[in-house]
XYZ file of C-alpha atoms in Angstrom:
577
model
C 18.473 -7.121 7.683
C 16.587 -9.876 5.858
C 18.829 -12.522 7.436
C 18.275 -10.974 10.869
C 14.482 -11.158 10.496
C 14.689 -14.685 9.048
C 16.613 -15.879 12.107
C 14.049 -14.254 14.416
C 11.177 -16.038 12.671
C 12.784 -19.471 12.340
C 14.162 -19.624 15.886
C 11.458 -17.506 17.600
C 13.928 -14.949 18.910
C 13.120 -11.536 20.337
C 15.028 -8.246 20.291
C 15.931 -8.332 23.969
C 17.843 -11.587 23.469
C 19.003 -11.234 19.869
C 20.213 -7.963 18.302
C 21.315 -7.236 14.753
C 24.627 -5.895 16.070
C 25.480 -9.496 17.025
C 25.481 -10.445 13.343
C 27.836 -7.657 12.305
C 30.230 -8.425 15.149
C 30.179 -12.110 14.170
C 30.006 -12.213 10.349
C 30.456 -15.955 9.674
C 27.749 -18.640 9.632
C 29.488 -20.551 12.454
C 29.464 -17.432 14.608
C 25.798 -16.841 13.724
C 24.957 -20.350 14.958
C 26.729 -19.673 18.250
C 24.949 -16.338 18.725
C 21.560 -17.937 17.986
C 22.209 -20.741 20.469
C 23.126 -18.213 23.158
C 19.919 -16.294 22.450
C 17.859 -19.497 22.674
C 19.473 -20.348 26.007
C 18.745 -16.850 27.286
C 15.074 -17.129 26.373
C 14.551 -19.786 29.024
C 15.664 -17.357 31.745
C 13.534 -14.420 30.597
C 9.834 -13.710 30.415
C 9.360 -13.806 26.629
C 5.740 -14.823 26.520
C 4.159 -14.341 23.076
C 1.506 -11.710 22.555
C -1.950 -13.218 22.796
C -5.040 -12.359 20.728
C -7.425 -10.182 22.728
C -10.566 -10.716 20.595
C -11.306 -6.993 20.509
C -13.275 -5.101 17.895
C -12.533 -1.603 19.194
C -9.349 -0.073 20.611
C -7.105 2.949 20.478
C -5.272 3.382 17.163
C -1.638 2.349 16.959
C 1.073 4.993 17.233
C 1.738 4.729 13.480
C -1.963 5.169 12.659
C -2.212 8.185 14.952
C 0.782 9.794 13.261
C -0.652 9.383 9.758
C -4.179 10.413 10.741
C -2.981 13.649 12.358
C -0.453 14.444 9.637
C -3.118 14.140 6.969
C -5.390 16.466 8.942
C -2.767 19.097 9.832
C -0.104 19.337 7.127
C -2.271 18.367 4.175
C -5.611 20.038 4.777
C -7.665 20.732 1.677
C -7.434 24.524 1.670
C -3.939 24.332 0.163
C -3.334 20.743 -0.843
C -4.305 20.031 -4.440
C -4.151 16.270 -3.935
C -6.911 14.428 -2.108
C -5.126 11.257 -1.063
C -1.632 11.953 0.246
C -1.463 8.564 1.952
C -2.572 6.263 -0.858
C -0.457 3.189 -1.652
C -1.059 2.157 -5.293
C -0.160 -1.298 -6.647
C -0.529 -1.733 -10.414
C -0.261 -5.066 -12.264
C -0.649 -5.933 -15.953
C -1.392 -9.179 -17.811
C 1.649 -9.735 -20.000
C 0.766 -12.775 -22.139
C -1.669 -13.098 -25.056
C -2.809 -16.528 -23.855
C -3.496 -15.525 -20.241
C -6.922 -14.591 -18.878
C -8.171 -13.516 -15.450
C -11.780 -13.840 -14.296
C -13.149 -10.620 -12.809
C -15.731 -12.530 -10.754
C -13.117 -14.869 -9.364
C -10.773 -11.961 -8.638
C -13.566 -10.185 -6.777
C -14.220 -13.238 -4.593
C -10.489 -13.569 -3.874
C -10.270 -9.865 -3.034
C -13.204 -10.163 -0.624
C -11.626 -13.250 0.937
C -8.399 -11.362 1.706
C -10.397 -8.551 3.316
C -12.308 -11.093 5.397
C -9.085 -12.686 6.649
C -7.294 -9.445 7.525
C -9.447 -7.370 9.864
C -7.312 -4.276 9.316
C -8.644 -4.016 5.731
C -12.182 -3.449 7.046
C -11.321 -1.204 9.978
C -12.696 2.261 10.673
C -10.536 5.057 12.043
C -12.082 8.069 13.757
C -11.836 10.426 16.732
C -14.151 9.395 19.573
C -15.976 11.680 22.000
C -12.930 11.740 24.298
C -10.669 12.971 21.513
C -8.932 9.605 21.128
C -8.137 8.292 17.656
C -9.902 4.941 17.637
C -9.960 1.894 15.373
C -12.981 -0.381 15.055
C -13.036 -3.319 12.686
C -16.295 -4.301 11.023
C -17.728 -7.776 11.510
C -18.150 -9.558 8.162
C -21.518 -10.902 9.349
C -23.048 -7.433 9.634
C -21.434 -5.759 6.605
C -24.066 -4.348 4.189
C -24.944 -6.550 1.244
C -23.458 -4.409 -1.533
C -20.020 -6.010 -1.367
C -18.919 -4.644 -4.722
C -19.403 -1.079 -3.515
C -17.983 -1.690 -0.039
C -14.830 -3.305 -1.326
C -14.461 -0.654 -4.009
C -14.148 -3.000 -7.003
C -14.777 -1.029 -10.177
C -14.272 -1.699 -13.884
C -13.046 1.055 -16.199
C -13.031 0.453 -19.954
C -10.126 2.176 -21.711
C -10.909 3.192 -25.292
C -7.449 4.492 -26.123
C -4.228 2.477 -26.382
C -2.066 5.495 -25.657
C -0.087 4.920 -22.462
C -0.330 8.574 -21.430
C -4.116 8.288 -21.554
C -3.935 5.281 -19.241
C -1.784 7.229 -16.773
C -4.296 10.096 -16.861
C -7.062 7.688 -15.859
C -4.941 6.295 -13.019
C -4.152 9.820 -11.806
C -7.868 10.623 -11.688
C -8.534 7.453 -9.696
C -5.778 8.228 -7.200
C -7.132 11.739 -6.722
C -10.802 10.810 -6.263
C -12.260 12.604 -3.255
C -14.224 9.483 -2.273
C -11.402 6.984 -2.822
C -11.306 6.335 0.929
C -13.565 6.932 3.893
C -11.737 5.961 7.070
C -14.782 6.642 9.215
C -16.677 3.855 7.387
C -13.843 1.362 6.985
C -13.478 2.027 3.264
C -9.678 1.690 3.143
C -8.966 -0.509 0.104
C -10.127 -0.655 -3.524
C -9.632 -2.798 -6.598
C -9.870 -1.064 -9.980
C -10.012 -3.049 -13.227
C -8.626 -1.126 -16.201
C -9.740 -3.056 -19.262
C -8.691 -2.160 -22.784
C -11.484 -2.195 -25.347
C -11.506 -5.323 -27.511
C -11.389 -4.055 -31.088
C -12.512 -7.074 -33.069
C -15.400 -8.661 -31.205
C -18.489 -7.922 -29.197
C -18.505 -9.328 -25.714
C -20.491 -12.385 -24.795
C -21.629 -13.038 -21.262
C -18.663 -15.376 -20.825
C -15.750 -13.355 -22.173
C -17.032 -10.101 -20.694
C -15.836 -11.526 -17.380
C -12.299 -12.162 -18.644
C -9.304 -9.849 -18.548
C -6.802 -10.239 -21.379
C -3.324 -9.162 -22.405
C -2.434 -5.571 -21.384
C -5.453 -5.249 -19.081
C -4.527 -3.848 -15.676
C -5.477 -4.347 -12.042
C -4.930 -1.392 -9.707
C -5.151 -1.764 -5.924
C -5.347 1.380 -3.798
C -4.866 1.044 -0.039
C -4.733 3.713 2.651
C -1.341 3.912 4.358
C -2.954 3.987 7.822
C -3.821 0.307 7.284
C -0.961 -0.880 5.101
C 2.801 -0.505 4.621
C 5.459 -1.679 2.190
C 6.088 -4.953 4.012
C 2.349 -5.714 3.843
C 2.473 -5.916 0.044
C 4.002 -9.393 -0.227
C 1.495 -10.738 2.342
C -1.427 -9.222 0.445
C -0.196 -10.558 -2.927
C 0.423 -14.025 -1.483
C -3.042 -14.315 0.077
C -4.763 -12.904 -3.015
C -3.018 -15.534 -5.156
C -4.020 -18.336 -2.769
C -7.642 -17.167 -2.627
C -7.877 -16.882 -6.422
C -6.348 -20.330 -6.911
C -8.650 -22.051 -4.406
C -11.682 -20.035 -5.537
C -12.876 -20.160 -1.956
C -12.433 -18.409 1.387
C -9.007 -18.265 2.991
C -8.629 -20.198 6.243
C -8.937 -17.888 9.247
C -7.709 -18.904 12.682
C -9.940 -17.682 15.483
C -6.947 -17.319 17.789
C -4.668 -15.523 15.342
C -3.168 -12.210 16.423
C -4.723 -9.255 14.587
C -3.460 -5.724 14.064
C -5.830 -4.345 16.682
C -4.207 -6.692 19.227
C -0.774 -5.370 18.292
C -2.014 -1.821 18.901
C -3.094 -2.654 22.445
C 0.119 -4.530 23.295
C 2.184 -1.684 21.843
C 0.603 0.904 24.110
C 1.550 -0.961 27.299
C 5.224 -1.588 26.446
C 7.684 -0.015 28.881
C 9.578 2.457 26.700
C 11.516 4.320 29.397
C 14.930 3.120 28.161
C 14.087 4.170 24.620
C 12.913 7.545 25.861
C 16.288 8.083 27.547
C 18.087 7.000 24.367
C 16.261 9.483 22.139
C 16.626 12.370 24.585
C 20.384 11.788 24.612
C 20.503 11.260 20.841
C 18.983 14.674 20.090
C 20.515 16.595 22.994
C 21.870 19.968 21.902
C 20.413 19.815 18.394
C 18.194 22.650 17.187
C 15.295 20.621 15.812
C 13.680 23.625 14.134
C 16.869 24.644 12.294
C 16.667 24.003 8.554
C 19.595 22.533 6.647
C 20.993 25.018 4.134
C 19.846 23.282 0.961
C 19.959 25.337 -2.262
C 16.180 25.839 -2.395
C 14.530 28.356 -4.713
C 11.937 29.330 -2.119
C 11.691 29.198 1.660
C 8.711 27.937 3.586
C 7.000 30.492 5.789
C 7.520 29.901 9.498
C 3.826 30.647 10.067
C 2.411 28.584 7.180
C 3.478 24.950 7.493
C 0.846 23.494 5.164
C 1.947 21.686 2.014
C 0.564 21.599 -1.498
C 1.739 17.989 -1.733
C 2.818 18.487 -5.356
C 6.218 17.128 -6.277
C 8.376 15.813 -9.095
C 11.204 13.340 -9.287
C 14.583 12.842 -10.910
C 16.264 9.467 -11.208
C 19.793 8.139 -11.639
C 20.335 4.586 -12.873
C 23.902 3.478 -12.255
C 25.699 1.245 -14.729
C 26.508 -2.362 -13.844
C 30.149 -1.603 -12.966
C 29.227 1.181 -10.553
C 26.535 -1.042 -9.027
C 29.079 -3.848 -8.556
C 31.574 -1.441 -6.975
C 28.921 -0.242 -4.513
C 27.850 -3.798 -3.629
C 31.446 -4.984 -3.256
C 32.255 -2.146 -0.870
C 29.233 -3.011 1.282
C 30.169 -6.695 1.324
C 33.852 -6.156 2.150
C 32.995 -3.783 5.014
C 30.128 -5.939 6.404
C 27.571 -3.202 5.774
C 23.927 -3.299 4.859
C 23.126 -1.450 1.645
C 20.929 0.862 3.713
C 23.923 1.859 5.859
C 26.218 2.460 2.893
C 23.636 4.501 0.992
C 22.940 6.572 4.108
C 26.668 7.250 4.545
C 26.870 8.519 0.962
C 23.840 10.759 1.526
C 25.308 12.260 4.712
C 28.587 13.084 2.958
C 26.639 14.639 0.089
C 24.606 16.807 2.486
C 27.839 17.814 4.246
C 29.232 19.041 0.927
C 25.953 20.508 -0.364
C 25.460 22.613 2.799
C 29.036 23.942 2.580
C 30.373 22.010 5.532
C 27.506 21.586 7.998
C 28.604 18.726 10.256
C 25.653 18.366 12.637
C 23.111 16.761 10.324
C 19.700 15.355 11.217
C 17.342 13.810 8.668
C 14.561 11.220 8.740
C 14.525 7.615 7.745
C 12.036 4.814 8.173
C 12.142 1.454 9.878
C 9.914 -1.543 9.180
C 9.320 -1.767 12.957
C 8.183 -5.398 12.898
C 10.277 -6.149 15.934
C 8.481 -9.316 17.048
C 8.006 -12.592 15.206
C 4.199 -12.329 15.562
C 4.197 -9.194 13.398
C 6.125 -10.471 10.388
C 3.152 -11.999 8.520
C 0.581 -9.380 9.484
C -0.940 -6.751 7.206
C -0.972 -3.324 8.803
C 0.863 -0.059 9.288
C 3.977 -0.614 11.398
C 6.560 1.700 9.834
C 8.238 4.168 12.158
C 9.687 7.477 10.982
C 12.756 8.360 13.016
C 15.413 11.084 13.245
C 18.913 10.018 12.201
C 21.420 12.511 13.596
C 25.157 12.456 12.905
C 27.970 14.751 13.968
C 30.639 14.415 11.300
C 34.294 15.363 11.498
C 35.348 17.094 8.248
C 38.727 15.387 8.478
C 37.241 11.882 8.556
C 37.774 9.604 5.607
C 34.793 7.979 3.923
C 35.749 4.684 5.599
C 35.524 6.398 8.990
C 32.162 7.966 8.130
C 30.812 4.559 7.124
C 31.957 2.946 10.374
C 30.381 5.765 12.387
C 27.078 5.606 10.476
C 26.898 1.829 10.886
C 27.221 2.139 14.666
C 24.600 4.887 14.644
C 22.138 2.734 12.670
C 22.607 -0.253 14.965
C 22.026 1.823 18.093
C 18.857 3.349 16.602
C 17.537 -0.057 15.554
C 17.337 -1.162 19.189
C 14.970 1.756 19.899
C 13.139 2.056 16.578
C 9.780 1.161 18.159
C 9.685 4.441 20.095
C 6.946 6.537 18.435
C 7.803 9.725 16.590
C 5.086 11.627 18.450
C 6.765 10.686 21.744
C 10.141 11.898 20.452
C 8.556 15.207 19.461
C 6.559 15.487 22.674
C 9.649 14.866 24.808
C 11.288 17.798 23.005
C 8.148 19.971 23.148
C 7.723 20.041 19.388
C 4.961 19.235 16.942
C 5.102 17.443 13.608
C 4.534 20.557 11.506
C 7.697 22.500 12.387
C 10.455 19.905 12.763
C 13.300 20.278 10.304
C 14.421 16.640 10.176
C 11.015 15.612 8.821
C 11.650 17.650 5.656
C 14.492 15.426 4.377
C 14.076 11.661 4.248
C 16.221 8.749 3.132
C 15.363 5.140 2.339
C 16.859 2.098 0.655
C 14.547 -0.455 -0.976
C 15.543 -3.926 -2.093
C 12.841 -4.962 -4.551
C 11.373 -8.371 -3.744
C 10.369 -10.822 -6.461
C 7.190 -11.481 -4.439
C 6.112 -7.894 -5.068
C 7.172 -7.593 -8.718
C 4.781 -10.338 -9.851
C 1.188 -11.299 -9.068
C 0.309 -14.881 -9.955
C -3.394 -15.709 -10.362
C -3.807 -19.428 -11.045
C -0.689 -19.637 -13.250
C -1.456 -16.324 -14.934
C 1.512 -14.040 -14.370
C 0.905 -10.315 -13.971
C 3.880 -7.962 -13.892
C 4.036 -4.914 -11.664
C 3.923 -1.627 -13.571
C 5.934 1.352 -12.394
C 3.994 4.494 -11.566
C 7.033 6.781 -11.799
C 5.506 8.709 -14.706
C 2.547 9.869 -12.652
C 2.431 13.292 -11.051
C 4.300 12.857 -7.814
C 2.952 13.418 -4.360
C 5.384 14.147 -1.579
C 4.964 14.369 2.158
C 8.511 15.740 2.439
C 10.473 18.612 0.926
C 13.380 16.500 -0.294
C 13.902 12.754 -0.343
C 16.422 10.254 -1.646
C 15.484 6.604 -2.156
C 17.904 3.999 -3.422
C 16.371 0.989 -5.164
C 18.177 -2.290 -5.743
C 16.851 -5.316 -7.646
C 19.021 -8.156 -6.299
C 17.083 -11.097 -7.762
C 16.785 -9.996 -11.391
C 19.139 -11.252 -14.089
C 20.416 -7.724 -14.544
C 21.088 -6.472 -11.021
C 20.237 -2.774 -11.027
C 20.968 0.072 -8.650
C 19.177 3.381 -8.982
C 18.302 6.327 -6.817
C 15.270 8.556 -6.982
C 15.102 12.158 -5.787
C 11.625 13.489 -5.009
C 11.290 17.211 -4.381
C 8.454 19.502 -3.368
C 7.218 22.119 -5.831
C 6.753 24.381 -2.815
C 10.525 24.890 -2.552
C 12.388 23.661 -5.626
C 12.505 24.350 -9.344
C 13.268 21.528 -11.759
C 16.528 23.159 -12.887
C 17.808 23.333 -9.309
C 17.124 19.669 -8.648
C 18.667 18.704 -11.973
C 21.901 20.326 -10.856
C 21.725 18.714 -7.399
C 21.251 15.292 -8.992
C 24.233 15.824 -11.299
C 26.396 16.765 -8.316
C 25.279 13.678 -6.413
C 26.081 11.389 -9.329
C 29.507 12.995 -9.773
C 30.325 12.532 -6.074
C 28.999 8.960 -6.121
C 31.270 8.113 -9.052
C 34.265 9.552 -7.192
C 33.588 7.080 -4.381
C 32.733 4.058 -6.523
C 34.786 4.625 -9.651
C 34.992 1.982 -12.362
C 37.555 1.273 -15.077
C 35.358 2.787 -17.770
C 34.704 5.969 -15.796
C 36.488 9.232 -16.516
C 35.717 10.530 -13.029
C 38.811 10.880 -10.811
C 38.485 8.526 -7.858
C 39.165 9.676 -4.325
C 40.910 7.360 -1.879
C 38.571 6.025 0.791
C 41.289 7.039 3.273
C 41.234 10.669 2.125
C 39.285 13.350 3.945
C 35.688 13.793 2.825
C 36.625 17.449 2.399
C 38.429 16.436 -0.799
C 35.278 15.195 -2.505
C 34.165 17.605 -5.206
C 30.643 18.707 -6.100
C 31.790 21.137 -8.786
C 31.017 19.451 -12.095
C 33.793 19.084 -14.713
C 32.172 21.534 -17.154
C 31.765 24.061 -14.326
C 35.438 23.647 -13.410
C 36.448 24.254 -17.035
C 34.258 27.335 -17.191
C 35.784 28.667 -13.969
C 39.301 28.112 -15.317
C 38.365 29.950 -18.507
C 36.962 32.897 -16.551
C 40.100 33.067 -14.387
C 42.314 32.937 -17.497
C 40.332 35.727 -19.150
C 40.585 37.844 -16.008
C 44.340 37.297 -15.850
C 44.580 38.244 -19.507
C 42.581 41.404 -18.808
C 44.804 42.220 -15.849
C 47.917 41.857 -18.014
C 46.414 44.050 -20.738
C 45.284 46.653 -18.213
C 48.761 46.602 -16.669
C 50.435 47.213 -20.005
C 48.153 50.183 -20.653
C 48.954 51.648 -17.235
C 52.694 51.198 -17.825
C 52.420 52.906 -21.211
C 50.545 55.845 -19.694
C 53.124 56.193 -16.919
C 55.953 56.074 -19.466
C 54.301 58.774 -21.559
C 53.677 60.922 -18.479
C 57.319 60.653 -17.360
C 58.532 61.445 -20.863
C 56.399 64.600 -20.976
C 57.570 65.723 -17.536
C 61.248 65.131 -18.354
C 61.026 66.945 -21.643
């Protein structure tokens, strides 16, 4: 996927002339060069004019913004939800060296400079008098003078070195009722978490400096920001801090509001036909038979938003086996992980073959969108109809073709898919289970402020929020010295107990190890040519317990039989005598 997007940027290619399926059908570099040349030649015969800036300050919200705005209002209203900010994206960084220092004043200027450059970070979102969800970005020349308050930069002094105390403070920040105000364009904040200096009183000079173990927390509303925006934000913040001046802004640069307008006038009739055919015959309100502890009421579709997580970190051999399989079969890691998840759901639901879940797509389908901060991500249904007799190799091939066909139509909005099927977002079963695969970028793991290196801090230990009932996310760190593969299950407290998920996670790991066995593993490996029916979810200790129960029952049957025979013998003896 990264190579596909790199080619599109470097050679200015568009989806209608250059598709990712071309790369999988032609896996060598020489073939890639030929495919790219053909796409370039095709461009000259097609109308591929770039999107132009429209110099607007007000327009209809994008499809992605509309989806998030409505979902937050409908599924996560405050009368049941215990969490205020379901759509917050937190980014936490920590100074790691004793000799490094960061100026708060300079950081604030850099932060303001990034907001000035990217209009989307000072954009309001509201419903106008016609009932249309509208975005309106604020002109920097007429913004009120209290920049510190507007940009949400706050300093919190931490008087306790205990890490749990720090996480409690972060949780409180993330759950602040006034963290965001979309109607006023308050969509991003910078929070300084400074540890108390034990051995000195601050002077005017060093009071401005952050030191080792101090933290910087950014909170951004998801309606204005997505995962791919992170590296752009970090890059521009670093540049602004280093220059200690405003970032260059091109007057004719395309802004997110321009994208929203262009998006609404795209002809999507072919994609509409694709999605109607893709979901034909599927009962979109039918729930998969997951082993939940509670069922959601058909009349009450609101969520508490509370969730927990369980993680598996695979050893290096298992990781290598997984990566080698993907490489040898010309698969993306996303496709292979999704195939594993489908097979697991097939086994977990006792053989359901018509499976539909959700996954997300970056949806930056044009070169103009690659370096833009904003919310582009599309949430889409991924439906498969498995054959129980297929081998895992056959499942993988089928899932790969499915992913490639969906990718060509990933820009079609979820609300259109639901509307075409006369459904709404609150009662669709595929939106309850979601899958994703994340390759962690080095650009996101580190924030560099004028040669001061800040490392990203995981927020896994915080109380989880979940917009879905059940999710699986693989995470791969390809650029680190110790390449790591892990997967994270997040589950809603509305439906699942911790003990149930613990068992589900154990079953998943056991099945995963059957597929990607290593020399040091004691798990019996299944042939990739064998039927997926042969994969086992019954854990070894459960199998032993079942064998023991069966043996005891047989023993009881034998004993009972001997007693019966003795009684019959005695009865016959009495009768004869």
